[in-house]
Tab-separated table of C-alpha atoms and ligand atoms in Angstrom:
chain	number	residue	atom	x	y	z
A	1	MET	CA	14.831	-9.544	-22.290
A	2	THR	CA	11.183	-8.565	-22.120
A	3	ARG	CA	9.405	-9.138	-18.794
A	4	LYS	CA	5.720	-9.997	-18.947
A	5	ILE	CA	3.793	-8.006	-16.369
A	6	ALA	CA	0.224	-7.831	-15.099
A	7	ILE	CA	-0.989	-4.607	-13.485
A	8	LEU	CA	-3.756	-5.090	-10.921
A	9	GLY	CA	-5.322	-1.691	-10.212
A	10	ALA	CA	-3.942	-0.210	-13.441
A	11	THR	CA	-6.202	2.859	-13.328
A	12	GLY	CA	-5.055	4.039	-9.895
A	13	SER	CA	-2.212	6.251	-8.772
A	14	ILE	CA	0.358	3.404	-8.533
A	15	GLY	CA	-1.034	1.830	-11.708
A	16	LYS	CA	-0.522	5.073	-13.659
A	17	SER	CA	3.027	5.547	-12.383
A	18	THR	CA	3.800	1.941	-13.355
A	19	LEU	CA	2.391	2.481	-16.856
A	20	ASP	CA	4.460	5.620	-17.253
A	21	LEU	CA	7.644	3.609	-16.597
A	22	VAL	CA	6.513	0.750	-18.831
A	23	GLU	CA	5.818	3.119	-21.717
A	24	ARG	CA	9.248	4.706	-21.317
A	25	ASN	CA	10.852	1.239	-21.505
A	26	PRO	CA	8.906	-0.486	-24.294
A	27	ASP	CA	11.555	-3.116	-24.926
A	28	ALA	CA	11.842	-4.120	-21.291
A	29	PHE	CA	8.191	-4.909	-20.518
A	30	GLU	CA	5.181	-6.512	-22.126
A	31	VAL	CA	1.869	-5.845	-20.384
A	32	THR	CA	-0.202	-9.033	-20.473
A	33	ALA	CA	-3.136	-8.167	-18.190
A	34	VAL	CA	-4.643	-5.045	-16.649
A	35	THR	CA	-7.497	-4.629	-14.160
A	36	ALA	CA	-9.699	-1.902	-12.680
A	37	ALA	CA	-12.637	-1.666	-10.287
A	38	THR	CA	-15.128	0.291	-12.412
A	39	ASN	CA	-13.449	2.821	-14.708
A	40	VAL	CA	-13.819	1.051	-18.056
A	41	GLU	CA	-12.956	4.126	-20.166
A	42	ALA	CA	-9.566	4.471	-18.472
A	43	LEU	CA	-8.995	0.712	-18.651
A	44	ALA	CA	-9.811	0.581	-22.380
A	45	ASP	CA	-7.428	3.465	-22.966
A	46	ILE	CA	-4.667	1.545	-21.136
A	47	VAL	CA	-5.350	-1.546	-23.272
A	48	ARG	CA	-5.022	0.494	-26.470
A	49	ARG	CA	-1.751	2.044	-25.257
A	50	THR	CA	-0.133	-1.165	-23.994
A	51	GLY	CA	-1.622	-3.885	-26.203
A	52	ALA	CA	-2.608	-5.871	-23.084
A	53	LYS	CA	-4.159	-9.236	-23.927
A	54	LEU	CA	-6.565	-9.435	-20.977
A	55	ALA	CA	-8.602	-6.598	-19.459
A	56	VAL	CA	-10.623	-7.244	-16.307
A	57	VAL	CA	-13.170	-4.993	-14.684
A	58	ALA	CA	-14.066	-6.091	-11.147
A	59	ASP	CA	-17.624	-4.754	-11.416
A	60	GLU	CA	-19.513	-7.330	-13.505
A	61	ALA	CA	-22.163	-4.765	-14.443
A	62	ARG	CA	-19.529	-2.973	-16.554
A	63	TYR	CA	-18.558	-5.998	-18.621
A	64	SER	CA	-20.552	-5.160	-21.765
A	65	GLN	CA	-19.462	-1.525	-21.663
A	66	LEU	CA	-15.796	-2.589	-21.539
A	67	ALA	CA	-16.342	-5.186	-24.281
A	68	GLU	CA	-17.905	-2.507	-26.480
A	69	LEU	CA	-15.026	-0.092	-25.879
A	70	LEU	CA	-12.536	-2.774	-26.930
A	71	VAL	CA	-14.257	-3.955	-30.096
A	72	GLY	CA	-11.666	-4.195	-32.850
A	73	THR	CA	-8.790	-5.059	-30.490
A	74	THR	CA	-7.431	-8.538	-29.809
A	75	CYS	CA	-7.798	-8.005	-26.056
A	76	ARG	CA	-9.930	-10.522	-24.181
A	77	VAL	CA	-12.412	-8.864	-21.843
A	78	ALA	CA	-13.571	-10.356	-18.551
A	79	ALA	CA	-15.274	-9.256	-15.343
A	80	GLY	CA	-15.666	-10.289	-11.727
A	81	GLU	CA	-13.577	-11.949	-9.056
A	82	ASP	CA	-12.535	-15.114	-10.887
A	83	ALA	CA	-11.282	-13.011	-13.785
A	84	LEU	CA	-9.234	-10.857	-11.386
A	85	LEU	CA	-7.638	-14.030	-10.035
A	86	GLU	CA	-6.946	-15.183	-13.576
A	87	ALA	CA	-5.202	-11.868	-14.346
A	88	ALA	CA	-3.056	-12.351	-11.219
A	89	ALA	CA	-2.177	-15.991	-11.878
A	90	GLY	CA	-1.903	-15.819	-15.686
A	91	GLU	CA	1.098	-15.655	-17.970
A	92	ALA	CA	2.803	-12.621	-16.394
A	93	GLU	CA	5.995	-13.344	-14.458
A	94	LEU	CA	5.761	-10.061	-12.540
A	95	VAL	CA	2.490	-8.900	-10.978
A	96	ILE	CA	2.086	-5.290	-9.855
A	97	ALA	CA	-0.353	-5.478	-6.937
A	98	ALA	CA	-1.842	-1.976	-6.860
A	99	ILE	CA	-5.458	-2.557	-5.883
A	100	VAL	CA	-6.380	-0.537	-2.793
A	101	GLY	CA	-7.621	-2.273	0.338
A	102	CYS	CA	-8.486	-5.796	1.380
A	103	ALA	CA	-10.234	-6.144	-2.026
A	104	GLY	CA	-6.765	-6.906	-3.382
A	105	LEU	CA	-6.098	-9.820	-1.025
A	106	LYS	CA	-7.383	-12.727	-3.129
A	107	PRO	CA	-5.687	-11.519	-6.331
A	108	VAL	CA	-2.393	-11.007	-4.452
A	109	MET	CA	-2.681	-14.508	-2.979
A	110	ALA	CA	-3.422	-15.936	-6.429
A	111	ALA	CA	-0.182	-14.370	-7.693
A	112	VAL	CA	1.777	-15.570	-4.651
A	113	ASP	CA	0.360	-19.096	-4.873
A	114	SER	CA	1.404	-19.339	-8.504
A	115	GLY	CA	4.986	-18.428	-7.632
A	116	LYS	CA	5.110	-15.013	-9.310
A	117	THR	CA	7.321	-12.115	-8.472
A	118	VAL	CA	4.877	-9.735	-6.813
A	119	ALA	CA	5.600	-6.002	-6.670
A	120	LEU	CA	3.419	-5.240	-3.689
A	121	ALA	CA	1.865	-1.792	-3.247
A	122	ASN	CA	-1.352	-3.200	-1.762
A	123	LYS	CA	-0.206	-3.038	1.873
A	124	GLU	CA	-3.671	-3.918	3.229
A	125	ALA	CA	-3.282	-7.430	1.767
A	126	LEU	CA	-0.110	-8.022	3.779
A	127	VAL	CA	-1.497	-6.359	6.923
A	128	THR	CA	-4.548	-8.642	6.938
A	129	ALA	CA	-2.893	-11.887	5.845
A	130	GLY	CA	0.804	-11.390	6.562
A	131	ALA	CA	1.676	-14.813	7.959
A	132	LEU	CA	-0.492	-16.687	5.446
A	133	MET	CA	1.035	-14.744	2.573
A	134	THR	CA	4.672	-15.092	3.591
A	135	ASP	CA	4.139	-18.827	4.250
A	136	ALA	CA	2.498	-19.205	0.841
A	137	ALA	CA	5.405	-17.373	-0.807
A	138	ALA	CA	7.883	-19.668	0.954
A	139	SER	CA	6.142	-22.771	-0.375
A	140	SER	CA	5.422	-21.537	-3.923
A	141	GLY	CA	8.777	-19.798	-4.399
A	142	ALA	CA	7.101	-16.418	-4.996
A	143	THR	CA	9.158	-13.291	-4.367
A	144	ILE	CA	7.465	-10.307	-2.731
A	145	LEU	CA	9.110	-6.995	-3.648
A	146	PRO	CA	7.922	-4.001	-1.619
A	147	VAL	CA	6.715	-0.985	-3.619
A	148	ASP	CA	5.689	1.110	-0.611
A	149	SER	CA	8.448	3.748	-0.556
A	150	GLU	CA	9.551	3.067	3.035
A	151	HIS	CA	9.742	-0.698	2.608
A	152	ASN	CA	11.362	-0.319	-0.774
A	153	ALA	CA	13.967	1.918	0.881
A	154	ILE	CA	14.633	-0.712	3.564
A	155	PHE	CA	14.801	-3.438	0.928
A	156	GLN	CA	17.427	-1.387	-0.910
A	157	CYS	CA	19.417	-0.788	2.298
A	158	LEU	CA	19.367	-4.518	3.111
A	159	ALA	CA	20.835	-5.524	-0.251
A	160	GLY	CA	24.211	-7.184	0.287
A	161	ASN	CA	23.752	-7.390	4.065
A	162	ARG	CA	22.896	-10.306	6.316
A	163	GLY	CA	19.474	-10.185	7.976
A	164	ASP	CA	21.113	-11.262	11.248
A	165	ASP	CA	23.195	-8.075	11.266
A	166	VAL	CA	20.134	-5.777	11.374
A	167	SER	CA	19.429	-4.321	14.800
A	168	ARG	CA	16.363	-2.219	13.905
A	169	ILE	CA	14.598	-0.476	11.085
A	170	ILE	CA	13.395	3.102	11.144
A	171	LEU	CA	10.305	3.912	9.113
A	172	THR	CA	10.111	7.576	8.258
A	173	ALA	CA	6.751	9.384	8.097
A	174	SER	CA	6.021	12.796	6.598
A	175	GLY	CA	3.497	13.455	9.374
A	176	GLY	CA	0.802	14.195	6.773
A	177	PRO	CA	-1.182	17.390	6.290
A	178	PHE	CA	-1.921	17.797	10.025
A	179	ARG	CA	1.585	17.294	11.395
A	180	VAL	CA	1.629	20.656	13.166
A	181	ALA	CA	-2.144	21.164	13.451
A	182	SER	CA	-3.830	21.486	16.848
A	183	ALA	CA	-6.213	18.783	18.065
A	184	GLU	CA	-9.077	21.285	17.411
A	185	ILE	CA	-8.100	21.781	13.767
A	186	ILE	CA	-7.624	18.042	13.274
A	187	GLY	CA	-11.058	17.486	14.832
A	188	ALA	CA	-12.705	19.688	12.211
A	189	ALA	CA	-10.747	18.397	9.186
A	190	THR	CA	-12.718	18.028	5.952
A	191	PRO	CA	-12.099	15.313	3.321
A	192	ALA	CA	-10.532	17.946	1.024
A	193	GLN	CA	-8.075	18.980	3.759
A	194	ALA	CA	-7.323	15.379	4.699
A	195	VAL	CA	-6.431	14.263	1.154
A	196	ALA	CA	-4.159	17.271	0.525
A	197	HIS	CA	-0.861	15.545	1.276
A	198	PRO	CA	2.087	17.965	1.523
A	199	ASN	CA	4.638	15.786	-0.342
A	200	TRP	CA	3.021	12.865	-2.190
A	201	SER	CA	0.228	12.640	-4.750
A	202	MET	CA	-1.705	9.415	-4.037
A	203	GLY	CA	-5.149	7.791	-4.086
A	204	ALA	CA	-7.814	9.112	-1.687
A	205	LYS	CA	-7.766	6.224	0.808
A	206	ILE	CA	-4.017	6.237	1.473
A	207	SER	CA	-4.080	10.048	1.627
A	208	VAL	CA	-6.641	9.953	4.458
A	209	ASP	CA	-4.557	7.216	6.121
A	210	SER	CA	-1.561	9.553	5.946
A	211	ALA	CA	-3.599	12.313	7.597
A	212	THR	CA	-4.604	10.070	10.545
A	213	MET	CA	-1.132	8.443	10.387
A	214	MET	CA	-2.892	5.072	10.196
A	215	ASN	CA	-0.850	4.691	7.022
A	216	LYS	CA	2.325	4.512	9.124
A	217	GLY	CA	0.568	2.104	11.474
A	218	LEU	CA	-0.296	-0.178	8.543
A	219	GLU	CA	3.289	0.193	7.337
A	220	LEU	CA	4.598	-0.883	10.745
A	221	ILE	CA	2.642	-4.138	10.376
A	222	GLU	CA	3.700	-4.417	6.732
A	223	ALA	CA	7.363	-4.053	7.779
A	224	HIS	CA	6.959	-6.726	10.454
A	225	TYR	CA	5.860	-9.302	7.875
A	226	LEU	CA	8.233	-8.250	5.110
A	227	PHE	CA	11.385	-8.069	7.209
A	228	LYS	CA	10.467	-10.519	9.989
A	229	LEU	CA	11.260	-8.127	12.845
A	230	PRO	CA	9.277	-7.749	16.078
A	231	SER	CA	7.416	-4.524	16.858
A	232	GLN	CA	10.142	-3.367	19.323
A	233	ARG	CA	12.716	-3.331	16.531
A	234	ILE	CA	10.670	-1.168	14.173
A	235	ASP	CA	10.740	2.550	14.993
A	236	ILE	CA	8.691	5.358	13.483
A	237	LEU	CA	10.320	8.729	12.948
A	238	VAL	CA	8.598	11.823	11.574
A	239	HIS	CA	10.572	13.464	8.782
A	240	PRO	CA	8.535	16.236	7.147
A	241	GLN	CA	10.638	16.645	3.981
A	242	SER	CA	10.095	13.020	2.774
A	243	VAL	CA	13.668	12.832	1.467
A	244	VAL	CA	14.946	9.959	3.624
A	245	HIS	CA	12.494	7.194	2.755
A	246	SER	CA	13.552	4.907	5.639
A	247	MET	CA	16.660	3.553	7.359
A	248	VAL	CA	18.250	0.364	8.630
A	249	GLU	CA	20.475	0.256	11.698
A	250	PHE	CA	23.007	-2.583	11.889
A	251	VAL	CA	24.595	-4.256	14.919
A	252	ASP	CA	27.809	-2.248	14.474
A	253	GLY	CA	25.910	1.053	14.815
A	254	SER	CA	25.980	1.855	11.080
A	255	VAL	CA	22.760	3.303	9.694
A	256	LEU	CA	21.985	3.041	5.987
A	257	ALA	CA	19.269	5.203	4.429
A	258	GLN	CA	17.744	5.479	0.967
A	259	LEU	CA	17.071	9.028	-0.216
A	260	GLY	CA	15.259	10.459	-3.209
A	261	THR	CA	12.606	12.908	-4.298
A	262	ALA	CA	9.001	12.038	-3.420
A	263	ASP	CA	8.139	10.275	-6.669
A	264	MET	CA	6.679	6.764	-6.511
A	265	ARG	CA	8.239	5.977	-9.883
A	266	ILE	CA	11.569	5.494	-8.056
A	267	PRO	CA	10.471	2.581	-5.813
A	268	ILE	CA	8.210	1.185	-8.556
A	269	ALA	CA	11.162	1.203	-10.997
A	270	TYR	CA	13.303	-0.675	-8.470
A	271	ALA	CA	10.625	-3.371	-8.151
A	272	LEU	CA	10.091	-3.536	-11.929
A	273	ALA	CA	13.762	-3.942	-12.780
A	274	TRP	CA	15.043	-5.760	-9.669
A	275	PRO	CA	17.748	-6.986	-9.288
A	276	GLU	CA	18.801	-4.393	-11.856
A	277	ARG	CA	17.816	-0.731	-12.144
A	278	ILE	CA	16.170	1.294	-14.892
A	279	ALA	CA	16.288	5.040	-15.501
A	280	THR	CA	13.319	7.132	-14.365
A	281	PRO	CA	12.362	10.734	-15.178
A	282	ALA	CA	11.998	11.473	-11.447
A	283	GLN	CA	13.404	14.814	-10.401
A	284	ARG	CA	16.935	14.479	-8.978
A	285	LEU	CA	17.561	15.172	-5.337
A	286	ASP	CA	19.123	18.603	-4.796
A	287	LEU	CA	20.226	18.594	-1.174
A	288	ALA	CA	21.866	22.027	-1.342
A	289	THR	CA	18.493	23.550	-2.204
A	290	ILE	CA	16.621	21.434	0.359
A	291	ALA	CA	19.370	22.539	2.798
A	292	ARG	CA	18.000	20.833	5.892
A	293	LEU	CA	16.388	17.582	6.922
A	294	ASP	CA	14.271	17.521	10.078
A	295	PHE	CA	13.342	14.592	12.282
A	296	GLU	CA	11.010	14.399	15.268
A	297	ALA	CA	9.320	11.746	17.388
A	298	PRO	CA	5.690	11.031	16.418
A	299	ASP	CA	2.986	12.527	18.660
A	300	LEU	CA	0.861	9.589	19.814
A	301	GLU	CA	-1.635	11.924	21.504
A	302	ARG	CA	-2.690	13.733	18.352
A	303	PHE	CA	-2.156	10.619	16.192
A	304	PRO	CA	-3.468	7.687	18.268
A	305	ALA	CA	-3.705	5.495	15.131
A	306	LEU	CA	0.016	4.788	15.548
A	307	ARG	CA	-0.535	3.408	19.031
A	308	LEU	CA	-3.546	1.335	17.915
A	309	ALA	CA	-1.623	-0.217	15.036
A	310	ARG	CA	1.301	-1.128	17.281
A	311	GLU	CA	-1.091	-2.669	19.812
A	312	ALA	CA	-2.778	-4.642	17.014
A	313	LEU	CA	0.579	-5.919	15.769
A	314	GLU	CA	1.644	-6.937	19.272
A	315	ALA	CA	-1.740	-8.561	20.007
A	316	GLY	CA	-1.405	-10.554	16.767
A	317	GLY	CA	-4.078	-13.043	15.717
A	318	ALA	CA	-6.989	-11.292	14.057
A	319	ALA	CA	-6.232	-7.821	15.482
A	320	PRO	CA	-4.507	-6.449	12.340
A	321	ILE	CA	-7.486	-7.610	10.225
A	322	VAL	CA	-9.916	-5.823	12.549
A	323	LEU	CA	-7.733	-2.686	12.579
A	324	ASN	CA	-7.627	-2.629	8.794
A	325	ALA	CA	-11.287	-3.463	8.174
A	326	ALA	CA	-12.609	-0.879	10.638
A	327	ASN	CA	-10.237	1.684	9.144
A	328	GLU	CA	-11.256	0.940	5.543
A	329	GLY	CA	-14.945	1.208	6.430
A	330	ALA	CA	-14.478	4.390	8.449
A	331	VAL	CA	-12.283	6.090	5.819
A	332	ALA	CA	-14.865	5.367	3.097
A	333	SER	CA	-17.592	6.881	5.304
A	334	PHE	CA	-15.447	9.916	6.073
A	335	LEU	CA	-14.760	10.475	2.356
A	336	ALA	CA	-18.504	10.166	1.682
A	337	GLY	CA	-19.154	12.893	4.271
A	338	HIS	CA	-20.969	10.625	6.749
A	339	ILE	CA	-18.591	10.829	9.725
A	340	ARG	CA	-16.069	13.330	11.116
A	341	PHE	CA	-12.298	12.939	10.850
A	342	PRO	CA	-11.672	11.929	14.515
A	343	ASP	CA	-14.454	9.328	14.224
A	344	ILE	CA	-12.168	7.247	11.970
A	345	VAL	CA	-9.663	6.377	14.681
A	346	ARG	CA	-12.343	6.267	17.382
A	347	LEU	CA	-14.238	3.610	15.389
A	348	VAL	CA	-11.045	1.608	14.855
A	349	GLN	CA	-10.369	1.720	18.582
A	350	GLU	CA	-13.924	0.570	19.388
A	351	ALA	CA	-13.723	-2.228	16.835
A	352	LEU	CA	-10.441	-3.444	18.327
A	353	SER	CA	-11.605	-3.271	21.930
A	354	SER	CA	-14.758	-5.272	21.263
A	355	ALA	CA	-13.284	-7.851	18.873
A	356	ALA	CA	-12.520	-11.412	19.864
A	357	TYR	CA	-11.603	-13.620	16.951
A	358	ASP	CA	-9.276	-16.568	16.637
A	359	ALA	CA	-6.206	-16.128	14.483
A	360	PRO	CA	-7.084	-16.806	10.817
A	361	HIS	CA	-6.118	-20.178	9.371
A	362	SER	CA	-7.072	-19.366	5.798
A	363	ILE	CA	-7.793	-16.457	3.474
A	364	GLY	CA	-11.474	-17.387	3.919
A	365	ASP	CA	-11.098	-16.708	7.669
A	366	VAL	CA	-9.426	-13.353	6.942
A	367	LEU	CA	-12.208	-12.273	4.594
A	368	GLU	CA	-14.886	-13.370	7.060
A	369	ILE	CA	-13.313	-11.353	9.917
A	370	ASP	CA	-12.973	-8.432	7.495
A	371	ARG	CA	-16.655	-8.662	6.521
A	372	VAL	CA	-17.965	-8.996	10.081
A	373	THR	CA	-15.801	-6.081	11.277
A	374	ARG	CA	-17.035	-3.843	8.448
A	375	ASP	CA	-20.650	-4.671	9.362
A	376	ARG	CA	-19.980	-3.970	13.017
A	377	THR	CA	-18.204	-0.712	12.210
A	378	LYS	CA	-21.184	0.364	10.102
A	379	ALA	CA	-23.543	-0.434	12.991
A	380	MET	CA	-21.329	1.562	15.399
A	381	MET	CA	-21.437	4.503	12.978
A	382	THR	CA	-25.198	4.443	12.809
A	383	ALA	CA	-25.371	4.307	16.580
A	384	SER	CA	-22.810	7.015	17.312
A	385	CYS	CA	-22.515	9.277	14.241
A	386	PRO	CA	-26.054	10.464	13.370
B	401	NAD	P1	-6.039	4.365	-6.102
B	401	NAD	O1	-7.323	4.543	-5.385
B	401	NAD	O2	-5.466	5.508	-6.852
B	401	NAD	O3	-6.170	3.115	-7.115
B	401	NAD	C1	-6.687	1.888	-6.698
B	401	NAD	C2	-6.810	0.907	-7.840
B	401	NAD	O4	-7.469	-0.267	-7.352
B	401	NAD	C3	-7.654	1.405	-9.013
B	401	NAD	O5	-7.142	0.894	-10.222
B	401	NAD	C4	-9.031	0.801	-8.740
B	401	NAD	O6	-9.788	0.620	-9.918
B	401	NAD	C5	-8.656	-0.520	-8.110
B	401	NAD	N1	-9.676	-1.022	-7.189
B	401	NAD	C6	-10.245	-0.325	-6.165
B	401	NAD	N2	-11.165	-1.092	-5.538
B	401	NAD	C7	-11.164	-2.278	-6.160
B	401	NAD	C8	-11.920	-3.475	-5.997
B	401	NAD	N3	-12.878	-3.590	-5.037
B	401	NAD	N4	-11.674	-4.518	-6.823
B	401	NAD	C9	-10.751	-4.419	-7.792
B	401	NAD	N5	-10.024	-3.310	-8.020
B	401	NAD	C10	-10.222	-2.251	-7.212
B	401	NAD	O7	-4.997	3.831	-5.009
B	401	NAD	P2	-3.415	4.008	-4.989
B	401	NAD	O8	-3.080	5.263	-4.313
B	401	NAD	O9	-2.836	3.699	-6.326
B	401	NAD	O10	-3.014	2.848	-3.983
B	401	NAD	C11	-3.011	1.472	-4.352
B	401	NAD	C12	-2.329	0.674	-3.248
B	401	NAD	O11	-0.963	1.089	-3.191
B	401	NAD	C13	-2.904	0.940	-1.852
B	401	NAD	O12	-2.878	-0.234	-1.109
B	401	NAD	C14	-1.950	1.965	-1.245
B	401	NAD	O13	-1.880	1.881	0.159
B	401	NAD	C15	-0.640	1.530	-1.879
B	401	NAD	N6	0.346	2.633	-1.976
B	401	NAD	C16	0.073	3.703	-2.750
B	401	NAD	C17	0.991	4.745	-2.847
B	401	NAD	C18	0.733	5.937	-3.739
B	401	NAD	O14	1.614	6.761	-3.891
B	401	NAD	N7	-0.418	6.073	-4.346
B	401	NAD	C19	2.191	4.671	-2.122
B	401	NAD	C20	2.427	3.548	-1.337
B	401	NAD	C21	1.515	2.519	-1.273
B	402	MG	MG1	4.518	4.437	2.309
């Protein structure tokens, strides 16, 4: 049976890996809608390859360019926020949520509210609106399938087990490009050094998050909402080889892990085919060649983002939104060359310590706290990072 899928963020790293799997399984999937922020050439190319019926560019100024590129196809072209929501809530039964950042929140919610199966890569959406999103999924009947490799690993380990039998989950972290670097070297890190991840090839924002280890902090919050476990029952363990993608410990002392090579097509394939599996071209795991697997406790001194994220999760309310918004703003400024690497986490810390917002009651509240925090973070940058 063919599954109709929409790919939000089709031009990105996760989007491309998804398309690779879809093209290898032409009978299994029909792409109904694809979206991108600005890259209309890449989006038009994807439409021609997949035969998608709806192509949406978020930037309205690019509408006519996209329309021109797709003349002669039957694809409908649209632009702007409402069109993104339409792509998310349209005819697809499975929505791949692969937009980066809080920009993906409304489209993800549109998919959840319309009861879709959502393959969620866009962790920032869950970090900022976790309770609202899981409540909305419970009332609409939507299923959220984690694409993030760690959460996908846990999801796989939980299959066939009772939630009540889980004692804790262990999120593994590669440690990023600065795992063994001194505080001095980390302090002087350039954008090129920060995005050079040792094991995974990913978009720029998540690569910087991996370098600060904020990525693991966001994943801690993501895990809390996906698996309904308190902070104290979610551990973080550094594992530089990125072979064990995460683990679940059960009440009897058994620990189940999911292993594989560092290729996002493996977790994406699991979400695409769930509850079945499809073949992927991912390299097979050769443990005799890898020979050893190392594990170490994370260093909260050199990577304070982990501590901040845990504090934000435990504080609850609006704290995860503030953590995420300040981080998104600071990472964008770091990538643009405006601030130094350690300023990212310093700005997040300042944003958290000076924030006082009520817990959000709606997605509108979330987006307002996000907007105000970004403005405040920008003002802090101007004041402290000349
Ligand atoms: P990316 O930067 O490579 O791609 C992002 C996609 O989102 C692009 O298609 C872009 O056009 C679109 N986009 C960006 N801003 C937008 C906006 N304002 N409005 C609409 N569309 C917008 O990012 P990525 O690495 O593919 O990551 C996507 C998401 O998946 C992130 O949340 C990331 O944390 C998560 N994730 C990625 C990986 C990975 O291996 N890349 C692994 C785990 C989780
Ligand atoms: Mg991950």
